[in-house]
CSV table of C-alpha atoms in Angstrom, one decimal:
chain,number,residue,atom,x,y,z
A,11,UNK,CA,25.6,-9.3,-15.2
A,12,UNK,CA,23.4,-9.5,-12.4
A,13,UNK,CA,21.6,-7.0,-10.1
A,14,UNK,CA,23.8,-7.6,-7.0
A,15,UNK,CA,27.3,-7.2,-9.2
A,16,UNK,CA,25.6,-4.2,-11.1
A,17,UNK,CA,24.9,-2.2,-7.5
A,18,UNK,CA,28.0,-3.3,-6.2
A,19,UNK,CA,30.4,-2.0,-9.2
A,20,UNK,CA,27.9,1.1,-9.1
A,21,UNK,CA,29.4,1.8,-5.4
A,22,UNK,CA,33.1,1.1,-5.9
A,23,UNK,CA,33.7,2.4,-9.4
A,24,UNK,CA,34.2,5.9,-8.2
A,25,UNK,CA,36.7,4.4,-5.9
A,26,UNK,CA,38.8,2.8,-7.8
A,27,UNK,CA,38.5,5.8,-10.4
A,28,UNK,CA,40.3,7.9,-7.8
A,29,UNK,CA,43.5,5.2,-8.7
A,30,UNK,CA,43.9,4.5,-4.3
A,31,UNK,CA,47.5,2.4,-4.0
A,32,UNK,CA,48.5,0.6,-1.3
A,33,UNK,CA,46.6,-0.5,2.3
A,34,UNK,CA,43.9,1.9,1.1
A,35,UNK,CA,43.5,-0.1,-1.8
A,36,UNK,CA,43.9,-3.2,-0.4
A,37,UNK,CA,41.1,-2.4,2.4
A,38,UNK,CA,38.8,-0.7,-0.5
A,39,UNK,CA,39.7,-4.5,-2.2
A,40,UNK,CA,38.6,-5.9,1.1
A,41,UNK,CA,35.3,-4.1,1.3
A,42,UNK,CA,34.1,-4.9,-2.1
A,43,UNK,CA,34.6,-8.7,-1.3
A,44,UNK,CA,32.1,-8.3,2.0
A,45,UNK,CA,29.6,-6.6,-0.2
A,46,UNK,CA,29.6,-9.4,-2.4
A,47,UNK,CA,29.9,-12.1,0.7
A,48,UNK,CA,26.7,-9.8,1.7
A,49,UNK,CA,24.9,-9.9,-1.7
A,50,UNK,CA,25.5,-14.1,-1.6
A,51,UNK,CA,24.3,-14.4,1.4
A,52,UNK,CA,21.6,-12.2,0.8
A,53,UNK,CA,20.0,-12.5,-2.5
A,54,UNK,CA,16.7,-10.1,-2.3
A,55,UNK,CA,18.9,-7.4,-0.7
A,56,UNK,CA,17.8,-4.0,-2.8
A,57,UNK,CA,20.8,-1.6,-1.0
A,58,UNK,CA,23.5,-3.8,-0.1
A,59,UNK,CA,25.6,-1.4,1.2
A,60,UNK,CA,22.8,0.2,3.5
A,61,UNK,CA,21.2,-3.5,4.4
A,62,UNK,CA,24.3,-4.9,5.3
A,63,UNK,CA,25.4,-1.9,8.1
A,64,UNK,CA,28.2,-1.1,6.2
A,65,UNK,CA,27.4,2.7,4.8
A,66,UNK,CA,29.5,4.4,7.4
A,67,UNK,CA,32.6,2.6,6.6
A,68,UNK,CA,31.8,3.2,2.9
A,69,UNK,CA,31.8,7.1,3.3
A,70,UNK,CA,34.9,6.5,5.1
A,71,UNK,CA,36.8,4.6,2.6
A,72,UNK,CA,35.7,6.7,-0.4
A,73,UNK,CA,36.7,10.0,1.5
A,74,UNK,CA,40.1,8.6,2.4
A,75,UNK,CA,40.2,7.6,-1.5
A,76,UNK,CA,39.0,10.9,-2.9
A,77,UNK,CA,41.5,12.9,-0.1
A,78,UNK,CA,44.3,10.8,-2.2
A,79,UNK,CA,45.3,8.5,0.7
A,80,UNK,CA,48.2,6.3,-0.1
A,81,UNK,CA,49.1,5.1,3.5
A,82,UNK,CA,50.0,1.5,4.7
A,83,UNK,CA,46.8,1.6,6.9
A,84,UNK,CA,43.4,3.2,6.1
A,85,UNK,CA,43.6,5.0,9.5
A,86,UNK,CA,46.3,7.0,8.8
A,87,UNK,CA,45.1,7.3,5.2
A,88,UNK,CA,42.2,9.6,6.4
A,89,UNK,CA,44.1,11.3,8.5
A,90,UNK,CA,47.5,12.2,6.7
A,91,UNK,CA,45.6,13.7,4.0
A,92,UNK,CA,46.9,17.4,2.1
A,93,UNK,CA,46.3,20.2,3.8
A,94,UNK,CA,44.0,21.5,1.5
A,95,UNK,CA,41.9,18.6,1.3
A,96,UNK,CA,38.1,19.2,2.1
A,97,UNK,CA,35.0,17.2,2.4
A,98,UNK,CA,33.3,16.4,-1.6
A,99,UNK,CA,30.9,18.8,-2.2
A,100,UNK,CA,26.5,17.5,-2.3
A,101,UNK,CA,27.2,16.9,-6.2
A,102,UNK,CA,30.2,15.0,-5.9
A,103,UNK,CA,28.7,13.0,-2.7
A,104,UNK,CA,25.4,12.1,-5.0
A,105,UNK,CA,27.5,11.0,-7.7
A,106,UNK,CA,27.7,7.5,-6.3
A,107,UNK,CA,24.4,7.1,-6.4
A,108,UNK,CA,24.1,8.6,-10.4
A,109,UNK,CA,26.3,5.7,-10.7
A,110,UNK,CA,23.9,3.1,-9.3
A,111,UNK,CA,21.2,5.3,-11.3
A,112,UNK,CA,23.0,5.2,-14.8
A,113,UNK,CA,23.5,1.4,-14.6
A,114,UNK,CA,20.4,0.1,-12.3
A,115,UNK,CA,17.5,2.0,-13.0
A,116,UNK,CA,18.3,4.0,-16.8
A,117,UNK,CA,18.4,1.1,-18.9
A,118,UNK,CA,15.7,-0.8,-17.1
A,119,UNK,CA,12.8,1.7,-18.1
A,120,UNK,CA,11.6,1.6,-14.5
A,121,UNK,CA,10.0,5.3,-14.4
A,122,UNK,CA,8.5,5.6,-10.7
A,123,UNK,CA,12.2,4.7,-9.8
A,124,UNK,CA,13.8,7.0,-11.9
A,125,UNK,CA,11.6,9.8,-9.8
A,126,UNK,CA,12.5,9.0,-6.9
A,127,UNK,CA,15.8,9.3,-7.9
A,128,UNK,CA,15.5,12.8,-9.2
A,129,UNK,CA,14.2,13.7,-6.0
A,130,UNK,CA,17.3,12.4,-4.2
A,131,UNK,CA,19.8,14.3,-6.9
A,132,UNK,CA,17.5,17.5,-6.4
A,133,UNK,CA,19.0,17.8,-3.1
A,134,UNK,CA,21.8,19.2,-4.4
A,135,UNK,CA,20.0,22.3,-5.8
A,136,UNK,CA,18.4,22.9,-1.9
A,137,UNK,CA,21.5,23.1,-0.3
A,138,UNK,CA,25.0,23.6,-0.2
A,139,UNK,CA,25.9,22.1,2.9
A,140,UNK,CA,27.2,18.0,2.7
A,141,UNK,CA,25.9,17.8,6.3
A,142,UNK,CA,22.7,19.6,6.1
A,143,UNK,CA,22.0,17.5,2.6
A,144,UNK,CA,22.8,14.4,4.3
A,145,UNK,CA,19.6,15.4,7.3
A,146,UNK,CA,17.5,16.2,4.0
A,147,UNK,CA,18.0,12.7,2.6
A,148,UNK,CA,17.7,11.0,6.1
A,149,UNK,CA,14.7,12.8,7.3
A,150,UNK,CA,12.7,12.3,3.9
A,151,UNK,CA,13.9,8.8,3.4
A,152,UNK,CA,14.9,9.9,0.1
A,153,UNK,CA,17.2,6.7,-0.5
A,154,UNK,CA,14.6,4.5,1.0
A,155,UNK,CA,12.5,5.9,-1.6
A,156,UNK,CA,15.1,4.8,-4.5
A,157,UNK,CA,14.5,1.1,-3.4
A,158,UNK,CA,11.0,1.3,-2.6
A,159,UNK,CA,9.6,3.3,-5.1
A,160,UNK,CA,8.1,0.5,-7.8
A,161,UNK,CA,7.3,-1.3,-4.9
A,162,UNK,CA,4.7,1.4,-3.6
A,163,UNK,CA,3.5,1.2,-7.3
A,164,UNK,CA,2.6,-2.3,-6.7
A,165,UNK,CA,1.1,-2.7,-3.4
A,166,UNK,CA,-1.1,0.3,-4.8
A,167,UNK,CA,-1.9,-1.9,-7.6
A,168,UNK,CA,-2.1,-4.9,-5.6
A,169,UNK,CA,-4.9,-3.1,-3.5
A,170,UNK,CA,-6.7,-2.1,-6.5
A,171,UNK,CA,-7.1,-4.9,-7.1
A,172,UNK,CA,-8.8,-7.3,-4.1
A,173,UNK,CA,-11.8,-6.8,-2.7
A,174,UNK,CA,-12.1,-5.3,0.6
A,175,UNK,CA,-15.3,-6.9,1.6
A,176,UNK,CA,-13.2,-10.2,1.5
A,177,UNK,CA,-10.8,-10.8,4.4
A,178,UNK,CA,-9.3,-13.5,3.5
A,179,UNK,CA,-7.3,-11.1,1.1
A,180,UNK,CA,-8.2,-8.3,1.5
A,181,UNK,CA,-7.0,-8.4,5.5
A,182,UNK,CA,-3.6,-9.7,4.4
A,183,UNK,CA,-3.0,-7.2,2.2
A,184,UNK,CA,-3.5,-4.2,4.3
A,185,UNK,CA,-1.4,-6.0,7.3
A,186,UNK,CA,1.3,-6.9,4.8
A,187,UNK,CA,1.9,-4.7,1.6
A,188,UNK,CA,0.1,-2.1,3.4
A,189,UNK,CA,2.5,-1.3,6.5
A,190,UNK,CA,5.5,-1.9,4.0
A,191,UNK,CA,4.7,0.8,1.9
A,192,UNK,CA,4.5,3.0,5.2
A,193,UNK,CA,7.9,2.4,6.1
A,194,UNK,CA,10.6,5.3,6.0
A,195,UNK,CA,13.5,3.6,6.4
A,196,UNK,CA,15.3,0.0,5.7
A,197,UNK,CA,15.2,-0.8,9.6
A,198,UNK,CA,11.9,-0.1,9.5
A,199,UNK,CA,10.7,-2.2,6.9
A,200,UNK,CA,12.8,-4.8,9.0
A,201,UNK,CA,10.5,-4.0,12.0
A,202,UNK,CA,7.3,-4.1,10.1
A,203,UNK,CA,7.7,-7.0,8.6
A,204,UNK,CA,8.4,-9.3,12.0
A,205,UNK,CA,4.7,-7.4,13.4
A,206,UNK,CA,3.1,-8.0,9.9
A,207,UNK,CA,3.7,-11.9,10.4
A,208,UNK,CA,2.8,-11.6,13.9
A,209,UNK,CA,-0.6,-9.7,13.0
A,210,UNK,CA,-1.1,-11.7,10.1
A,211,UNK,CA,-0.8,-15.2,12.2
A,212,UNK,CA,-3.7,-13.6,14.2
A,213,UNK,CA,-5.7,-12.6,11.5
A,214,UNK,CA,-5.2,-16.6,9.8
A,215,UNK,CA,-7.0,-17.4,12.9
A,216,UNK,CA,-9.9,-16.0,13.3
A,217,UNK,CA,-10.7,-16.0,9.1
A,218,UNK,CA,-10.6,-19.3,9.3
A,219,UNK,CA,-13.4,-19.5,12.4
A,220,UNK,CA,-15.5,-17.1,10.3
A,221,UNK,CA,-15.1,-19.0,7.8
A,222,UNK,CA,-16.1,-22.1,9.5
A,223,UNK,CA,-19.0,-21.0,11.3
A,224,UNK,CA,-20.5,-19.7,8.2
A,225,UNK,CA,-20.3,-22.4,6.4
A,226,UNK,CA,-21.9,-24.7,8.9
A,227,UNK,CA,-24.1,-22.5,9.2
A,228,UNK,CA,-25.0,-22.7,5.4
A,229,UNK,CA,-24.7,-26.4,5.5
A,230,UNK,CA,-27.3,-26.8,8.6
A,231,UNK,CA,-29.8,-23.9,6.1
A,232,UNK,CA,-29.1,-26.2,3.1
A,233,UNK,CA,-30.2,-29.7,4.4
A,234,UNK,CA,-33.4,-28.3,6.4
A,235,UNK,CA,-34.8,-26.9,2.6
A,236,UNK,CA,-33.6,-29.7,0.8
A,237,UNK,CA,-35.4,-32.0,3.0
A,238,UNK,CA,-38.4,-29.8,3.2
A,239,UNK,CA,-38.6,-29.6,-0.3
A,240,UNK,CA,-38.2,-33.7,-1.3
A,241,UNK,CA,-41.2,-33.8,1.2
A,242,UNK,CA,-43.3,-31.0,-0.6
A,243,UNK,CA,-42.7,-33.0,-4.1
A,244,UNK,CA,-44.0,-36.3,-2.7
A,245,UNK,CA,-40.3,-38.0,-2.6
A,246,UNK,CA,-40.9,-41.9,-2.1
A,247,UNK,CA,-38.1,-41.1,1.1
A,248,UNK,CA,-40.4,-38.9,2.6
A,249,UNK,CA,-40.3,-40.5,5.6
A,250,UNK,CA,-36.2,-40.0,5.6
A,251,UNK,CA,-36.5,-36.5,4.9
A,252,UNK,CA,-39.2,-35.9,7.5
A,253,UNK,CA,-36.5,-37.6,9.8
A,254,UNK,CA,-34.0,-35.6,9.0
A,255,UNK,CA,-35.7,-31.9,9.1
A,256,UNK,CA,-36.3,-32.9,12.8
A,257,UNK,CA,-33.1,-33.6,13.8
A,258,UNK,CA,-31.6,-30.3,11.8
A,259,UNK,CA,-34.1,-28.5,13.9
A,260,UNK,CA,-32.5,-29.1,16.8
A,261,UNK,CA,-28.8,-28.5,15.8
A,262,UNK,CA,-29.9,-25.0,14.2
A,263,UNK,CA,-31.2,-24.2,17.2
A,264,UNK,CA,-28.3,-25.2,19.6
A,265,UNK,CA,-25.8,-23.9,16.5
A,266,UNK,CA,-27.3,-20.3,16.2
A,267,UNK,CA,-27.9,-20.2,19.8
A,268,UNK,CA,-23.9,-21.1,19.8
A,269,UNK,CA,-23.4,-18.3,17.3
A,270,UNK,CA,-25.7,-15.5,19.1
A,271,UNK,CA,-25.4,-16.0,22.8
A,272,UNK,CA,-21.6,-17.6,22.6
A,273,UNK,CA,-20.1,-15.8,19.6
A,274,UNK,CA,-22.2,-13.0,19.9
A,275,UNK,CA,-23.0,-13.4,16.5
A,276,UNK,CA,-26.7,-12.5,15.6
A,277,UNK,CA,-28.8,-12.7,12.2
A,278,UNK,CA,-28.2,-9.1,12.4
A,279,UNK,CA,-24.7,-8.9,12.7
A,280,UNK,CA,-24.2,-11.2,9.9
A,281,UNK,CA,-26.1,-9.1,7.3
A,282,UNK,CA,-24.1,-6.0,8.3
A,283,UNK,CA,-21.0,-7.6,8.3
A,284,UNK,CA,-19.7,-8.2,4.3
A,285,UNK,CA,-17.4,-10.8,5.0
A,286,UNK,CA,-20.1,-13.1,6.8
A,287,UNK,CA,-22.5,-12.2,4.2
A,288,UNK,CA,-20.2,-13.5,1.6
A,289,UNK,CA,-18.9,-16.6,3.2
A,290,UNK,CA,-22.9,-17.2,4.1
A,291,UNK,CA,-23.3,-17.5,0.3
A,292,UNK,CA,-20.7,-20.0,-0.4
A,293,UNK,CA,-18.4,-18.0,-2.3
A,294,UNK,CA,-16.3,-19.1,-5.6
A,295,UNK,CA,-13.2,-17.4,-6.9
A,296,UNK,CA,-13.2,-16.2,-10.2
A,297,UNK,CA,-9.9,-14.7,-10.7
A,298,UNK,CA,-6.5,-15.4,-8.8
A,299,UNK,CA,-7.2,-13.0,-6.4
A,300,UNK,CA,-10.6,-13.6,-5.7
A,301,UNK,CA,-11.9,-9.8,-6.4
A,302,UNK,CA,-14.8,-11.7,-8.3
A,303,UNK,CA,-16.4,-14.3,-6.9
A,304,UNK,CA,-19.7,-16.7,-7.8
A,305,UNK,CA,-22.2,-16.9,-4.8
A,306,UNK,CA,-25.5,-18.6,-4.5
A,307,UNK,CA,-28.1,-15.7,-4.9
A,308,UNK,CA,-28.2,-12.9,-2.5
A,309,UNK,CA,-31.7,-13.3,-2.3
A,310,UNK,CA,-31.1,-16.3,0.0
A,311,UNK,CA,-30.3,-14.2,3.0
A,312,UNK,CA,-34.1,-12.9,3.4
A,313,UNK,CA,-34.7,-16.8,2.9
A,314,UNK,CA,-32.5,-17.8,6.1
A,315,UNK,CA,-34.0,-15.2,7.8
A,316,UNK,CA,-37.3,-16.3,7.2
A,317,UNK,CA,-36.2,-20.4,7.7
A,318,UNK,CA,-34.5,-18.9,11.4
A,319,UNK,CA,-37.4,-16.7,12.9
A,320,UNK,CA,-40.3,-17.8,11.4
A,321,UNK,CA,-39.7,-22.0,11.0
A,322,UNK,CA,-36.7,-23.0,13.1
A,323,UNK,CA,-36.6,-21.1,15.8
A,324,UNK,CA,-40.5,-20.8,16.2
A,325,UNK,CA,-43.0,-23.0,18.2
A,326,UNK,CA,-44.9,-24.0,14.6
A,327,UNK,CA,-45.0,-27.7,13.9
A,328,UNK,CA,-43.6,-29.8,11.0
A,329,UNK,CA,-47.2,-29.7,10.0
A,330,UNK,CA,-47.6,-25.7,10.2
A,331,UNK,CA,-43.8,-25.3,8.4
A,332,UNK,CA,-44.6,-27.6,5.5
A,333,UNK,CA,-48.5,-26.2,4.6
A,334,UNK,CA,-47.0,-22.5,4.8
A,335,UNK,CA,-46.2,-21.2,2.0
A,336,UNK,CA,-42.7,-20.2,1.7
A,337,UNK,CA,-42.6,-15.7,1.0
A,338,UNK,CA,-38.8,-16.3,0.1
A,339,UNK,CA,-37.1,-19.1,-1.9
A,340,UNK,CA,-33.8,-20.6,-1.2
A,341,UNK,CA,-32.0,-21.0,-4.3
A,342,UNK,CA,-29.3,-23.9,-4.5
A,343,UNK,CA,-26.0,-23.7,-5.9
A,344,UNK,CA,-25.7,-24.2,-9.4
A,345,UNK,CA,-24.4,-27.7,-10.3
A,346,UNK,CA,-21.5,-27.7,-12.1
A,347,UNK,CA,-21.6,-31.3,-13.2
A,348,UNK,CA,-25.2,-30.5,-14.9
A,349,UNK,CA,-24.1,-27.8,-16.2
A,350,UNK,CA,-20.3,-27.7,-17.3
A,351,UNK,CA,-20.3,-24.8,-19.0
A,352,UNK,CA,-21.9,-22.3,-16.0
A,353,UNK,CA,-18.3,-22.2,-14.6
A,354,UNK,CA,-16.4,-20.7,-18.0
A,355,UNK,CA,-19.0,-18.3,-18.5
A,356,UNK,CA,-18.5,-16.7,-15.1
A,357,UNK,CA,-14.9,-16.5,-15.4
A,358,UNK,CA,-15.4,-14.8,-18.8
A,359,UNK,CA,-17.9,-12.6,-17.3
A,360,UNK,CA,-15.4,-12.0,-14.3
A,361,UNK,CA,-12.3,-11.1,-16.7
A,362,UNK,CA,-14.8,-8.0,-18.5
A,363,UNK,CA,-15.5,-6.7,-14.8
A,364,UNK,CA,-11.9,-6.8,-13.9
A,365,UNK,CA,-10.8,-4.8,-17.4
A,366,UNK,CA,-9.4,-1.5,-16.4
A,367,UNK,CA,-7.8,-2.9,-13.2
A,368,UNK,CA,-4.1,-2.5,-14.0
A,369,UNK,CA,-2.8,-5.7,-11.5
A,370,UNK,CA,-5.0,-7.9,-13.9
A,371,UNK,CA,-3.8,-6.3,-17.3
A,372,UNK,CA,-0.4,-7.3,-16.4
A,373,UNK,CA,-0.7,-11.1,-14.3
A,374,UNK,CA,-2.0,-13.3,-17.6
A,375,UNK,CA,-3.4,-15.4,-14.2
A,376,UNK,CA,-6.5,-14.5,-14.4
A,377,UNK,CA,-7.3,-16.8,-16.6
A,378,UNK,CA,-6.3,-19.8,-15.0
A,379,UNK,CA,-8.8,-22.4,-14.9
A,380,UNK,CA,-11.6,-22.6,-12.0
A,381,UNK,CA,-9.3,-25.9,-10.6
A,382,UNK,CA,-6.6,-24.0,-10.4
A,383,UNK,CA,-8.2,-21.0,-9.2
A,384,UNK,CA,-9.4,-23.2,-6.2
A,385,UNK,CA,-6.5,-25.1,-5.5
A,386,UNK,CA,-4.7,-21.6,-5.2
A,387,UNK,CA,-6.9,-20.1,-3.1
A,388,UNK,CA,-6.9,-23.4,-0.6
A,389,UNK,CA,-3.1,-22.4,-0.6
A,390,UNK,CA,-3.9,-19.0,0.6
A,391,UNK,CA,-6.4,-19.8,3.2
A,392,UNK,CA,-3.8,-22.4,5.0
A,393,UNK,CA,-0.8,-20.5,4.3
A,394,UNK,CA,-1.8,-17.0,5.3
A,395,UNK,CA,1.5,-14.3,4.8
């Protein structure tokens, strides 16, 4: 049996308990069938009766049931009821959803659910009043709460578990799973979710110019010290590399002046700014979520600042740059093709820092492999939520 025909029965078993006959049955018979249209149409629905619009008529149908309406149409069934009929007390109105509880949530071992549903059946011992309990459960969201609760539990989880220094997730997630988790009502998770994909489209944007100019950045810092350096060794290309530290000159200096007068991006702004900082280092993910990540050493950044102000950006010549000692080295990436075995030990090193996270005890992902690891991340970075 699945979830959809579970919830449903849940909702129209105490119906059909209070034996209805004729068009009241027939329009109770009716009703079921449009939940379950609903539930088709709508697979991920977690309240079909309150997703689909249809709670008012529910109420309607099981108070004309539980007043013992017989009549050819359900319109006279609520009205033509005894004399003595009155409305079901808060207990008898919260038994529906023990229903859904005893056949959803009980068997399931799903404890932050089963809370919330306490909380929704506590109502009964605040008030006595069908119409007061009914502004409790509104005003608190207490049913929202039913549906949501594991959810909460998982965004929190979720959060735990990326790093907030790095956008590229960590931006997402508070856009996304963040304003869900906020919401207080089904038509407001509606409403957050259309801005969260608005916001998010935004944010895909300008990650992936941050991105960008970072790593050009790095590319441009890259080929001016490996070309200094095959020149300080004596490489037979000398000449070549000589060559080509003159011509990155020049597009460092238009590229940063791109970055600080244009962009408004200084030197400065970059090392207080995480995000830069890591995407200046070339960063690696380590686990599926990125929270760990291999970078070329942090030490490099006093090395680009030294390569920007004091070589690039300066009036020295190629002959003052190359007989000054450098105060800062610039230390490559390691090369995985060298050395094969570099990449495993991070990850290994990466799953120890990540024990104790509770997202990463439960997703076995983490220990894809580093291909993998890659390929998903390229997926997030182009298909941003």
């Amino acid at each position: 049996m699945d979830m959809a025909k579970m919830m449903i029965d849940a909702y129209m078993k105490p119906m059909y308990d209070m034996n209805p006959t004729g068009k009241l049955l027939e329009d109770i018979q009716a009703f079921e069938r449009e939940l379950y249209d609903y539930a088709g149409q709508n697979p991920g629905a977690m309240d079909i009766v309150g997703e689909s619009g249809k709670r008012d008529e529910y109420n309607r149908l099981y108070l004309a049931a539980y007043g013992g309406g017989t009549a050819d149409t359900t319109e006279t069934a609520t009205e033509e009821v005894p004399s003595d009929w009155k409305l079901p007390t808060v207990s008898e109105f919260l038994d529906s959803y023990r229903q859904v509880y005893e056949t959803s949530v009980k068997p399931y071992n799903r404890p932050l659910t089963a809370v919330a549903y306490q909380r929704l059946f506590d109502v009964e011992n605040r008030t006595d009043d069908l119409l007061e309990a009914q502004i409790i459960i509104e005003k608190e969201g207490l049913i929202v709460d039913t549906v949501t609760a594991d959810y909460k539990n998982l965004v929190k989880d979720f959060m735990e578990a990326v790093d907030p220094n790095y956008e590229v997730t960590s931006a997402t997630t508070n856009a996304t799973l963040g304003a869900y988790a906020q919401a207080k009502s089904f038509e407001e998770i509606t409403y957050v979710g259309e801005i969260s994909k608005a916001v998010c489209d935004d944010i895909a944007v300008q990650i992936k110019l941050k991105v960008e100019m970072m790593t050009i950045l790095t590319a441009l810092i890259l080929g001016w010290e490996k070309s200094k350096r095959k020149i300080r060794e004596g490489d037979p290309h000398m000449d070549k590399y000589a060559q080509s530290m003159v011509v990155t000159r020049k597009q460092l200096r238009r590229y940063y002046r791109f970055l600080y007068e244009d962009m408004g991006i200084s030197l400065e702004k970059i090392e207080k700014t995480p995000f830069y900082m890591l995407s200046l280092l070339k960063p690696e993910g380590l686990d599926a979520l990125w929270r760990i990540k291999k970078v070329m050493h942090p030490d490099n950044i006093k090395a680009i600042r030294y390569v920007l102000f004091e070589e690039v950006l300066s009036s020295k010549t190629m002959e003052e740059i190359l007989l000054t000692p450098q105060p800062y080295p610039y230390y490559e990436p390691i090369d995985s093709n060298r050395y094969p075995g570099v990449t495993e030990e991070f990850i290994e090193k990466a799953k120890e820092l990540n024990k104790g996270i509770k997202y990463f005890e439960m997703n076995s992902e983490i220990a894809e492999s580093p291909d993998s690891l890659s390929d998903k991340m390229t997926v997030m970075v182009n298909n941003i939520i």
